[in-house]
Amino acid sequence: MRLTGRASRSSWAGLVTASLIGLQTVGAVELNLDDEMSIKKAAKQVATNMMTYYTGMNPGDNPGNLPDPYYWWEAGAMFNALIDYWYYTGDTKWNDITTQGMLWQAGDNAAFMPGNQSKTEGNDDQAFWGFAAMSAAERNFPNPPDDKPQWLEMAQAVFNTQAARWDPGTCGGGLRWQIFTWNNGYSYKNTISTGGFFNIAARLHKYTGNQTYADWAEKAWDWTRQVGFMSDEYHFWDGASDLSDCKDMNKIEWTYNNGVYLLGAANMYNATEDPKWKERVQNVLDASDVFFAKNPQNVMYERACETVNTCMVDQRSFKGYLARWMAATTQMAPFTYDQIMPKLRATAKAVAKSCTGGSEGTTCGLKWTDQKWDNTKDFGQQMASLDVIQSNLITRVAPPVTHDNGGTSKGNPNAGGKPQQPKPKSLSFSITTADKAGAGILTVMVVVLFGGSCGWLIWD
């Protein structure tokens, strides 16, 4: 039967549409949360897509840097995600890239303060690199060469440099957002900076048993509460300017502020078994409910910006940090497992449904509550999607190690100080009679010249 022109065009359109749907289905990230291999396969697909954004391993590029418009600190967060990826899956594909990038960006004092970041680096930026180093130590990620800074040493260096910046001169304490006075935001004290310091201090205490870290963790928690960055209901605000003595607060809630305090508190509970830390963990976890939708139930969203389409580049990655820290919390505070895992499972299912974009069908969207690709792509949301999916392997891996229980990373409690400046080698030679005679003549000439100069000054 001969088809009319209109029918022919319609049929071809249908075939093209069907083909596109078929391709999308083939390339989509399929996820069965009850199948370990399915989770690992999905994680690898999403991670592979994420790594298309990274160029630091290419000849002529800087290891550890992401291209514009992505921020330096997001590269530190990416390496943390890759350390977790290895920990969850056993896949070593990106281990060398991770070690290369972190060592390159560690700087001269191993505290992740490279000179090329002085115009932009804040305390929160530095903390995200410290998180990655701490995770590497806790996960027993393969250690760097002996002549290079070690993972635990790097985390200690970040802690030491930030402890030295604790600022009681305004708002009674806390860390400023920015490290250097010439950077915009130096007068702002934000929750993620102090929260990052708290998180690293708590984890260092758990890993080393050193009471100094516990004391600082207590101090950081107490200050956050006293200044009002943490509300009575355990909601965390963004921060405030010290020009108002931190009274005029920016009451925006971000997922990562909740997460950074949640994991820190969980480590303090695990290390001390103090009931107050158990209560704090529970209260912070309960407060995280605001970041999970009612419909679809238990799916995470960034409520400060997603619903109004204003999420900026860095904010598109925030949800992933809450997911990775929630998963780790179940290891440090097992009583949280039944409350956390339904959220991570529901969110992972929604994430997988959003990862159907791009030419490979593995590009993940931002709005997981849509449960489909929202026609957006971005490094941060791809990394966040990886965090959520691989966090569902948390029950299939060993708990973090410590210095006394399987940890192999070497530390340095004094790390982070200024590197010792190289001294020139001393010159050694034998002094001859001729040398002495020449020196004597030179001395006489200097005295005569000096005397003449002074006489001229007096005469004038």
GROMACS .gro file of C-alpha atoms in nm:
model
  460
    1MET     CA    1   0.000   0.000   0.000
    2ARG     CA    2   0.132   0.341  -0.095
    3LEU     CA    3   0.151   0.585   0.199
    4THR     CA    4   0.052   0.946   0.160
    5GLY     CA    5   0.309   1.215   0.219
    6ARG     CA    6   0.156   1.316   0.552
    7ALA     CA    7   0.140   0.958   0.676
    8SER     CA    8   0.498   0.903   0.570
    9ARG     CA    9   0.625   1.205   0.762
   10SER     CA   10   0.425   1.099   1.067
   11SER     CA   11   0.563   0.748   1.052
   12TRP     CA   12   0.920   0.870   1.020
   13ALA     CA   13   0.867   1.105   1.315
   14GLY     CA   14   0.739   0.812   1.516
   15LEU     CA   15   1.039   0.600   1.420
   16VAL     CA   16   1.282   0.877   1.514
   17THR     CA   17   1.108   0.931   1.846
   18ALA     CA   18   1.108   0.559   1.919
   19SER     CA   19   1.475   0.539   1.828
   20LEU     CA   20   1.562   0.825   2.059
   21ILE     CA   21   1.365   0.667   2.341
   22GLY     CA   22   1.537   0.338   2.276
   23LEU     CA   23   1.881   0.498   2.282
   24GLN     CA   24   1.798   0.679   2.603
   25THR     CA   25   1.684   0.359   2.766
   26VAL     CA   26   1.999   0.175   2.659
   27GLY     CA   27   2.221   0.453   2.793
   28ALA     CA   28   2.026   0.527   3.109
   29VAL     CA   29   2.172   0.455   3.452
   30GLU     CA   30   1.990   0.144   3.568
   31LEU     CA   31   1.994   0.089   3.942
   32ASN     CA   32   1.886  -0.202   4.159
   33LEU     CA   33   1.964  -0.110   4.519
   34ASP     CA   34   1.938  -0.473   4.629
   35ASP     CA   35   2.214  -0.576   4.388
   36GLU     CA   36   2.569  -0.474   4.484
   37MET     CA   37   2.701  -0.507   4.129
   38SER     CA   38   2.417  -0.292   3.995
   39ILE     CA   39   2.507  -0.012   4.238
   40LYS     CA   40   2.875  -0.036   4.145
   41LYS     CA   41   2.795  -0.029   3.773
   42ALA     CA   42   2.572   0.275   3.815
   43ALA     CA   43   2.837   0.451   4.024
   44LYS     CA   44   3.098   0.389   3.755
   45GLN     CA   45   2.872   0.525   3.481
   46VAL     CA   46   2.804   0.845   3.674
   47ALA     CA   47   3.169   0.881   3.782
   48THR     CA   48   3.289   0.836   3.424
   49ASN     CA   49   3.062   1.118   3.314
   50MET     CA   50   3.183   1.334   3.604
   51MET     CA   51   3.546   1.284   3.504
   52THR     CA   52   3.482   1.426   3.157
   53TYR     CA   53   3.488   1.767   3.327
   54TYR     CA   54   3.836   1.717   3.476
   55THR     CA   55   4.140   1.804   3.268
   56GLY     CA   56   4.412   1.825   3.533
   57MET     CA   57   4.580   1.504   3.422
   58ASN     CA   58   4.636   1.634   3.068
   59PRO     CA   59   4.986   1.750   2.962
   60GLY     CA   60   5.027   2.123   3.024
   61ASP     CA   61   4.733   2.146   3.264
   62ASN     CA   62   4.753   2.188   3.642
   63PRO     CA   63   4.678   1.869   3.837
   64GLY     CA   64   4.402   1.922   4.089
   65ASN     CA   65   4.228   2.207   3.909
   66LEU     CA   66   3.890   2.210   3.739
   67PRO     CA   67   3.834   2.437   3.439
   68ASP     CA   68   3.612   2.744   3.461
   69PRO     CA   69   3.347   2.802   3.581
   70TYR     CA   70   3.415   2.549   3.855
   71TYR     CA   71   3.587   2.642   4.179
   72TRP     CA   72   3.915   2.511   4.316
   73TRP     CA   73   3.750   2.370   4.627
   74GLU     CA   74   3.515   2.159   4.415
   75ALA     CA   75   3.819   1.971   4.288
   76GLY     CA   76   3.898   1.880   4.649
   77ALA     CA   77   3.540   1.761   4.689
   78MET     CA   78   3.576   1.560   4.368
   79PHE     CA   79   3.885   1.379   4.497
   80ASN     CA   80   3.693   1.297   4.814
   81ALA     CA   81   3.420   1.146   4.596
   82LEU     CA   82   3.682   0.943   4.407
   83ILE     CA   83   3.838   0.819   4.732
   84ASP     CA   84   3.491   0.710   4.839
   85TYR     CA   85   3.437   0.552   4.496
   86TRP     CA   86   3.747   0.336   4.542
   87TYR     CA   87   3.642   0.254   4.898
   88TYR     CA   88   3.294   0.146   4.792
   89THR     CA   89   3.376  -0.034   4.467
   90GLY     CA   90   3.741  -0.141   4.484
   91ASP     CA   91   3.793   0.010   4.138
   92THR     CA   92   4.139   0.174   4.120
   93LYS     CA   93   4.079   0.350   3.787
   94TRP     CA   94   4.114   0.705   3.923
   95ASN     CA   95   4.349   0.643   4.218
   96ASP     CA   96   4.662   0.778   4.049
   97ILE     CA   97   4.482   1.090   3.929
   98THR     CA   98   4.355   1.147   4.282
   99THR     CA   99   4.697   1.116   4.443
  100GLN     CA  100   4.858   1.333   4.177
  101GLY     CA  101   4.602   1.612   4.214
  102MET     CA  102   4.603   1.619   4.593
  103LEU     CA  103   4.981   1.622   4.622
  104TRP     CA  104   5.006   1.895   4.360
  105GLN     CA  105   4.760   2.118   4.545
  106ALA     CA  106   4.889   2.045   4.897
  107GLY     CA  107   5.130   2.339   4.879
  108ASP     CA  108   5.465   2.384   5.050
  109ASN     CA  109   5.328   2.322   5.400
  110ALA     CA  110   5.091   2.034   5.310
  111ALA     CA  111   4.793   2.245   5.425
  112PHE     CA  112   4.635   2.299   5.083
  113MET     CA  113   4.736   2.662   5.057
  114PRO     CA  114   4.906   2.679   4.717
  115GLY     CA  115   5.028   3.024   4.619
  116ASN     CA  116   4.812   3.037   4.308
  117GLN     CA  117   4.494   3.032   4.521
  118SER     CA  118   4.572   3.325   4.751
  119LYS     CA  119   4.330   3.553   4.565
  120THR     CA  120   4.032   3.327   4.623
  121GLU     CA  121   4.096   3.067   4.894
  122GLY     CA  122   3.871   3.071   5.197
  123ASN     CA  123   3.866   2.861   5.512
  124ASP     CA  124   3.578   2.658   5.372
  125ASP     CA  125   3.771   2.594   5.049
  126GLN     CA  126   4.069   2.467   5.244
  127ALA     CA  127   3.842   2.250   5.459
  128PHE     CA  128   3.709   2.058   5.159
  129TRP     CA  129   4.061   1.953   5.068
  130GLY     CA  130   4.112   1.862   5.433
  131PHE     CA  131   3.800   1.643   5.419
  132ALA     CA  132   3.949   1.455   5.126
  133ALA     CA  133   4.278   1.398   5.308
  134MET     CA  134   4.094   1.285   5.621
  135SER     CA  135   3.881   1.044   5.418
  136ALA     CA  136   4.194   0.902   5.256
  137ALA     CA  137   4.341   0.831   5.600
  138GLU     CA  138   4.016   0.683   5.734
  139ARG     CA  139   3.964   0.465   5.426
  140ASN     CA  140   4.327   0.347   5.407
  141PHE     CA  141   4.351   0.489   5.058
  142PRO     CA  142   4.693   0.396   4.910
  143ASN     CA  143   4.954   0.618   5.072
  144PRO     CA  144   5.168   0.868   4.879
  145PRO     CA  145   5.541   0.803   4.834
  146ASP     CA  146   5.740   0.828   5.158
  147ASP     CA  147   5.907   1.154   5.051
  148LYS     CA  148   5.570   1.326   5.004
  149PRO     CA  149   5.316   1.460   5.256
  150GLN     CA  150   5.090   1.187   5.394
  151TRP     CA  151   4.710   1.192   5.416
  152LEU     CA  152   4.686   1.223   5.794
  153GLU     CA  153   4.961   1.483   5.794
  154MET     CA  154   4.766   1.692   5.541
  155ALA     CA  155   4.449   1.681   5.752
  156GLN     CA  156   4.650   1.782   6.058
  157ALA     CA  157   4.809   2.067   5.862
  158VAL     CA  158   4.465   2.200   5.768
  159PHE     CA  159   4.352   2.175   6.129
  160ASN     CA  160   4.662   2.351   6.266
  161THR     CA  161   4.646   2.640   6.022
  162GLN     CA  162   4.276   2.691   6.092
  163ALA     CA  163   4.312   2.665   6.470
  164ALA     CA  164   4.565   2.949   6.445
  165ARG     CA  165   4.298   3.158   6.268
  166TRP     CA  166   4.032   3.116   6.536
  167ASP     CA  167   3.918   3.472   6.586
  168PRO     CA  168   3.782   3.570   6.930
  169GLY     CA  169   3.825   3.937   6.843
  170THR     CA  170   3.481   3.957   6.681
  171CYS     CA  171   3.160   3.765   6.751
  172GLY     CA  172   3.339   3.584   7.035
  173GLY     CA  173   3.523   3.342   6.809
  174GLY     CA  174   3.471   3.131   6.500
  175LEU     CA  175   3.643   3.131   6.164
  176ARG     CA  176   3.610   3.395   5.900
  177TRP     CA  177   3.493   3.295   5.556
  178GLN     CA  178   3.806   3.428   5.389
  179ILE     CA  179   4.165   3.368   5.496
  180PHE     CA  180   4.327   3.677   5.351
  181THR     CA  181   4.228   4.034   5.441
  182TRP     CA  182   4.226   4.149   5.079
  183ASN     CA  183   3.956   3.906   4.971
  184ASN     CA  184   3.589   3.999   4.958
  185GLY     CA  185   3.406   3.831   5.244
  186TYR     CA  186   3.682   3.866   5.503
  187SER     CA  187   3.437   4.029   5.745
  188TYR     CA  188   3.187   3.743   5.703
  189LYS     CA  189   3.185   3.451   5.944
  190ASN     CA  190   3.005   3.157   5.789
  191THR     CA  191   2.883   2.830   5.927
  192ILE     CA  192   3.056   2.605   5.675
  193SER     CA  193   3.401   2.742   5.766
  194THR     CA  194   3.361   2.677   6.138
  195GLY     CA  195   3.167   2.359   6.061
  196GLY     CA  196   3.448   2.232   5.842
  197PHE     CA  197   3.696   2.296   6.122
  198PHE     CA  198   3.467   2.117   6.367
  199ASN     CA  199   3.428   1.821   6.132
  200ILE     CA  200   3.804   1.777   6.082
  201ALA     CA  201   3.878   1.821   6.453
  202ALA     CA  202   3.620   1.558   6.549
  203ARG     CA  203   3.748   1.310   6.293
  204LEU     CA  204   4.110   1.369   6.393
  205HIS     CA  205   4.012   1.300   6.754
  206LYS     CA  206   3.845   0.976   6.651
  207TYR     CA  207   4.144   0.873   6.439
  208THR     CA  208   4.429   0.971   6.675
  209GLY     CA  209   4.271   0.978   7.021
  210ASN     CA  210   4.439   1.314   7.082
  211GLN     CA  211   4.235   1.516   7.333
  212THR     CA  212   4.341   1.848   7.182
  213TYR     CA  213   4.127   1.778   6.877
  214ALA     CA  214   3.829   1.693   7.097
  215ASP     CA  215   3.870   2.018   7.291
  216TRP     CA  216   3.867   2.219   6.969
  217ALA     CA  217   3.565   2.028   6.840
  218GLU     CA  218   3.377   2.113   7.160
  219LYS     CA  219   3.482   2.476   7.128
  220ALA     CA  220   3.369   2.502   6.766
  221TRP     CA  221   3.033   2.337   6.840
  222ASP     CA  222   2.970   2.557   7.144
  223TRP     CA  223   3.054   2.875   6.955
  224THR     CA  224   2.824   2.783   6.666
  225ARG     CA  225   2.543   2.735   6.914
  226GLN     CA  226   2.619   3.044   7.123
  227VAL     CA  227   2.652   3.284   6.830
  228GLY     CA  228   2.320   3.162   6.691
  229PHE     CA  229   2.435   3.002   6.367
  230MET     CA  230   2.269   2.687   6.504
  231SER     CA  231   1.911   2.743   6.615
  232ASP     CA  232   1.733   2.587   6.912
  233GLU     CA  233   1.583   2.341   6.662
  234TYR     CA  234   1.928   2.256   6.519
  235HIS     CA  235   1.880   2.437   6.192
  236PHE     CA  236   2.201   2.590   6.058
  237TRP     CA  237   2.202   2.939   5.909
  238ASP     CA  238   2.456   3.051   5.650
  239GLY     CA  239   2.644   3.311   5.858
  240ALA     CA  240   2.673   3.679   5.947
  241SER     CA  241   2.904   3.978   5.920
  242ASP     CA  242   3.131   4.054   6.212
  243LEU     CA  243   3.059   4.422   6.146
  244SER     CA  244   2.723   4.359   6.313
  245ASP     CA  245   2.885   4.138   6.578
  246CYS     CA  246   2.714   3.848   6.395
  247LYS     CA  247   2.370   3.971   6.504
  248ASP     CA  248   2.225   4.028   6.156
  249MET     CA  249   2.218   3.670   6.031
  250ASN     CA  250   2.171   3.533   5.682
  251LYS     CA  251   1.907   3.269   5.759
  252ILE     CA  252   1.948   3.055   5.450
  253GLU     CA  253   1.971   2.680   5.511
  254TRP     CA  254   2.199   2.466   5.297
  255THR     CA  255   2.220   2.088   5.299
  256TYR     CA  256   2.595   2.078   5.350
  257ASN     CA  257   2.586   2.278   5.674
  258ASN     CA  258   2.361   2.017   5.829
  259GLY     CA  259   2.580   1.736   5.698
  260VAL     CA  260   2.913   1.876   5.811
  261TYR     CA  261   2.793   1.905   6.171
  262LEU     CA  262   2.611   1.572   6.157
  263LEU     CA  263   2.923   1.371   6.075
  264GLY     CA  264   3.138   1.568   6.317
  265ALA     CA  265   2.893   1.502   6.600
  266ALA     CA  266   2.874   1.134   6.503
  267ASN     CA  267   3.251   1.103   6.529
  268MET     CA  268   3.248   1.270   6.869
  269TYR     CA  269   2.978   1.030   6.985
  270ASN     CA  270   3.170   0.729   6.857
  271ALA     CA  271   3.493   0.843   7.020
  272THR     CA  272   3.348   0.947   7.357
  273GLU     CA  273   3.019   0.753   7.392
  274ASP     CA  274   2.896   1.065   7.568
  275PRO     CA  275   2.511   1.077   7.570
  276LYS     CA  276   2.518   1.449   7.490
  277TRP     CA  277   2.677   1.375   7.154
  278LYS     CA  278   2.419   1.106   7.082
  279GLU     CA  279   2.146   1.360   7.151
  280ARG     CA  280   2.316   1.615   6.928
  281VAL     CA  281   2.347   1.365   6.643
  282GLN     CA  282   1.979   1.283   6.672
  283ASN     CA  283   1.873   1.647   6.681
  284VAL     CA  284   2.081   1.743   6.376
  285LEU     CA  285   1.951   1.441   6.188
  286ASP     CA  286   1.591   1.527   6.274
  287ALA     CA  287   1.648   1.882   6.149
  288SER     CA  288   1.766   1.747   5.812
  289ASP     CA  289   1.408   1.645   5.732
  290VAL     CA  290   1.354   1.990   5.577
  291PHE     CA  291   1.575   1.882   5.286
  292PHE     CA  292   1.363   1.580   5.192
  293ALA     CA  293   1.045   1.614   4.991
  294LYS     CA  294   0.707   1.480   5.095
  295ASN     CA  295   0.623   1.399   4.734
  296PRO     CA  296   0.812   1.210   4.609
  297GLN     CA  297   0.876   1.097   4.963
  298ASN     CA  298   1.229   1.112   5.108
  299VAL     CA  299   1.392   1.254   4.794
  300MET     CA  300   1.654   1.516   4.874
  301TYR     CA  301   1.637   1.867   4.733
  302GLU     CA  302   1.817   2.199   4.788
  303ARG     CA  303   1.519   2.397   4.903
  304ALA     CA  304   1.701   2.732   4.920
  305CYS     CA  305   1.745   2.748   4.544
  306GLU     CA  306   1.598   2.454   4.350
  307THR     CA  307   1.235   2.556   4.381
  308VAL     CA  308   1.310   2.904   4.245
  309ASN     CA  309   1.574   2.800   3.989
  310THR     CA  310   1.854   3.007   4.142
  311CYS     CA  311   2.114   2.740   4.228
  312MET     CA  312   2.458   2.875   4.141
  313VAL     CA  313   2.757   2.670   4.026
  314ASP     CA  314   2.884   2.562   4.367
  315GLN     CA  315   2.537   2.516   4.517
  316ARG     CA  316   2.454   2.244   4.266
  317SER     CA  317   2.695   2.012   4.445
  318PHE     CA  318   2.580   2.070   4.805
  319LYS     CA  319   2.331   1.782   4.826
  320GLY     CA  320   2.605   1.532   4.757
  321TYR     CA  321   2.794   1.629   5.071
  322LEU     CA  322   2.490   1.572   5.289
  323ALA     CA  323   2.450   1.228   5.129
  324ARG     CA  324   2.815   1.126   5.175
  325TRP     CA  325   2.819   1.249   5.536
  326MET     CA  326   2.487   1.084   5.619
  327ALA     CA  327   2.620   0.751   5.495
  328ALA     CA  328   2.938   0.789   5.701
  329THR     CA  329   2.726   0.883   6.003
  330THR     CA  330   2.561   0.540   5.998
  331GLN     CA  331   2.903   0.389   6.066
  332MET     CA  332   2.992   0.625   6.350
  333ALA     CA  333   2.644   0.630   6.505
  334PRO     CA  334   2.467   0.306   6.401
  335PHE     CA  335   2.145   0.408   6.576
  336THR     CA  336   2.088   0.650   6.285
  337TYR     CA  337   2.082   0.376   6.020
  338ASP     CA  338   1.706   0.316   6.011
  339GLN     CA  339   1.639   0.687   5.977
  340ILE     CA  340   1.906   0.763   5.716
  341MET     CA  341   1.899   0.471   5.475
  342PRO     CA  342   1.536   0.507   5.357
  343LYS     CA  343   1.626   0.863   5.256
  344LEU     CA  344   1.942   0.760   5.074
  345ARG     CA  345   1.762   0.476   4.896
  346ALA     CA  346   1.466   0.688   4.786
  347THR     CA  347   1.699   0.965   4.670
  348ALA     CA  348   1.923   0.722   4.481
  349LYS     CA  349   1.625   0.583   4.289
  350ALA     CA  350   1.522   0.935   4.192
  351VAL     CA  351   1.880   1.023   4.097
  352ALA     CA  352   1.906   0.723   3.864
  353LYS     CA  353   1.586   0.833   3.690
  354SER     CA  354   1.741   1.177   3.637
  355CYS     CA  355   2.060   1.033   3.484
  356THR     CA  356   1.931   0.983   3.130
  357GLY     CA  357   2.064   1.294   2.957
  358GLY     CA  358   2.352   1.360   2.722
  359SER     CA  359   2.488   1.159   2.431
  360GLU     CA  360   2.569   0.862   2.656
  361GLY     CA  361   2.246   0.877   2.854
  362THR     CA  362   2.436   0.913   3.184
  363THR     CA  363   2.416   1.289   3.240
  364CYS     CA  364   2.236   1.358   3.568
  365GLY     CA  365   1.994   1.640   3.634
  366LEU     CA  366   1.977   1.881   3.924
  367LYS     CA  367   1.616   1.839   4.036
  368TRP     CA  368   1.593   1.481   4.153
  369THR     CA  369   1.235   1.536   4.268
  370ASP     CA  370   1.141   1.553   3.897
  371GLN     CA  371   1.247   1.187   3.867
  372LYS     CA  372   1.359   1.252   3.512
  373TRP     CA  373   1.635   1.445   3.341
  374ASP     CA  374   1.562   1.816   3.369
  375ASN     CA  375   1.770   1.911   3.063
  376THR     CA  376   2.057   2.050   3.273
  377LYS     CA  377   2.413   1.934   3.308
  378ASP     CA  378   2.685   2.045   3.545
  379PHE     CA  379   2.991   1.902   3.717
  380GLY     CA  380   2.855   1.965   4.067
  381GLN     CA  381   2.523   1.789   4.017
  382GLN     CA  382   2.701   1.497   3.849
  383MET     CA  383   2.930   1.461   4.151
  384ALA     CA  384   2.634   1.489   4.389
  385SER     CA  385   2.457   1.212   4.197
  386LEU     CA  386   2.763   0.990   4.237
  387ASP     CA  387   2.770   1.060   4.610
  388VAL     CA  388   2.410   0.952   4.653
  389ILE     CA  389   2.434   0.634   4.447
  390GLN     CA  390   2.758   0.502   4.594
  391SER     CA  391   2.651   0.588   4.949
  392ASN     CA  392   2.408   0.298   4.921
  393LEU     CA  393   2.707   0.063   4.941
  394ILE     CA  394   2.784   0.175   5.297
  395THR     CA  395   2.672  -0.155   5.452
  396ARG     CA  396   2.905  -0.350   5.224
  397VAL     CA  397   3.233  -0.189   5.333
  398ALA     CA  398   3.446  -0.197   5.647
  399PRO     CA  399   3.422   0.090   5.896
  400PRO     CA  400   3.685   0.365   5.894
  401VAL     CA  401   4.023   0.276   6.041
  402THR     CA  402   4.204   0.463   6.318
  403HIS     CA  403   4.565   0.499   6.423
  404ASP     CA  404   4.526   0.207   6.664
  405ASN     CA  405   4.299  -0.002   6.447
  406GLY     CA  406   4.438  -0.066   6.101
  407GLY     CA  407   4.530   0.286   5.993
  408THR     CA  408   4.852   0.315   5.793
  409SER     CA  409   4.870   0.687   5.717
  410LYS     CA  410   5.148   0.868   5.900
  411GLY     CA  411   5.076   1.189   6.082
  412ASN     CA  412   5.259   1.496   6.202
  413PRO     CA  413   5.096   1.684   6.491
  414ASN     CA  414   5.300   1.993   6.402
  415ALA     CA  415   5.212   1.991   6.033
  416GLY     CA  416   5.116   2.312   5.861
  417GLY     CA  417   5.397   2.536   5.979
  418LYS     CA  418   5.592   2.751   5.739
  419PRO     CA  419   5.841   2.541   5.544
  420GLN     CA  420   6.198   2.600   5.652
  421GLN     CA  421   6.375   2.828   5.409
  422PRO     CA  422   6.681   2.665   5.253
  423LYS     CA  423   7.004   2.812   5.382
  424PRO     CA  424   7.295   2.874   5.144
  425LYS     CA  425   7.585   2.642   5.193
  426SER     CA  426   7.861   2.806   5.395
  427LEU     CA  427   8.173   2.898   5.201
  428SER     CA  428   8.497   2.745   5.323
  429PHE     CA  429   8.844   2.832   5.210
  430SER     CA  430   9.190   2.870   5.359
  431ILE     CA  431   9.313   3.220   5.437
  432THR     CA  432   9.664   3.288   5.310
  433THR     CA  433   9.918   3.559   5.405
  434ALA     CA  434   9.834   3.740   5.083
  435ASP     CA  435   9.465   3.734   5.177
  436LYS     CA  436   9.544   3.889   5.515
  437ALA     CA  437   9.758   4.159   5.357
  438GLY     CA  438   9.489   4.239   5.103
  439ALA     CA  439   9.229   4.256   5.378
  440GLY     CA  440   9.447   4.497   5.573
  441ILE     CA  441   9.486   4.732   5.277
  442LEU     CA  442   9.111   4.716   5.210
  443THR     CA  443   9.038   4.801   5.574
  444VAL     CA  444   9.261   5.109   5.562
  445MET     CA  445   9.090   5.227   5.243
  446VAL     CA  446   8.743   5.182   5.395
  447VAL     CA  447   8.842   5.379   5.707
  448VAL     CA  448   8.985   5.664   5.500
  449LEU     CA  449   8.682   5.678   5.275
  450PHE     CA  450   8.438   5.654   5.567
  451GLY     CA  451   8.626   5.925   5.757
  452GLY     CA  452   8.626   6.152   5.454
  453SER     CA  453   8.257   6.100   5.402
  454CYS     CA  454   8.174   6.179   5.763
  455GLY     CA  455   8.400   6.485   5.755
  456TRP     CA  456   8.220   6.613   5.449
  457LEU     CA  457   7.885   6.564   5.620
  458ILE     CA  458   8.002   6.752   5.932
  459TRP     CA  459   8.163   7.030   5.732
  460ASP     CA  460   7.858   7.075   5.518
   0.00000   0.00000   0.00000
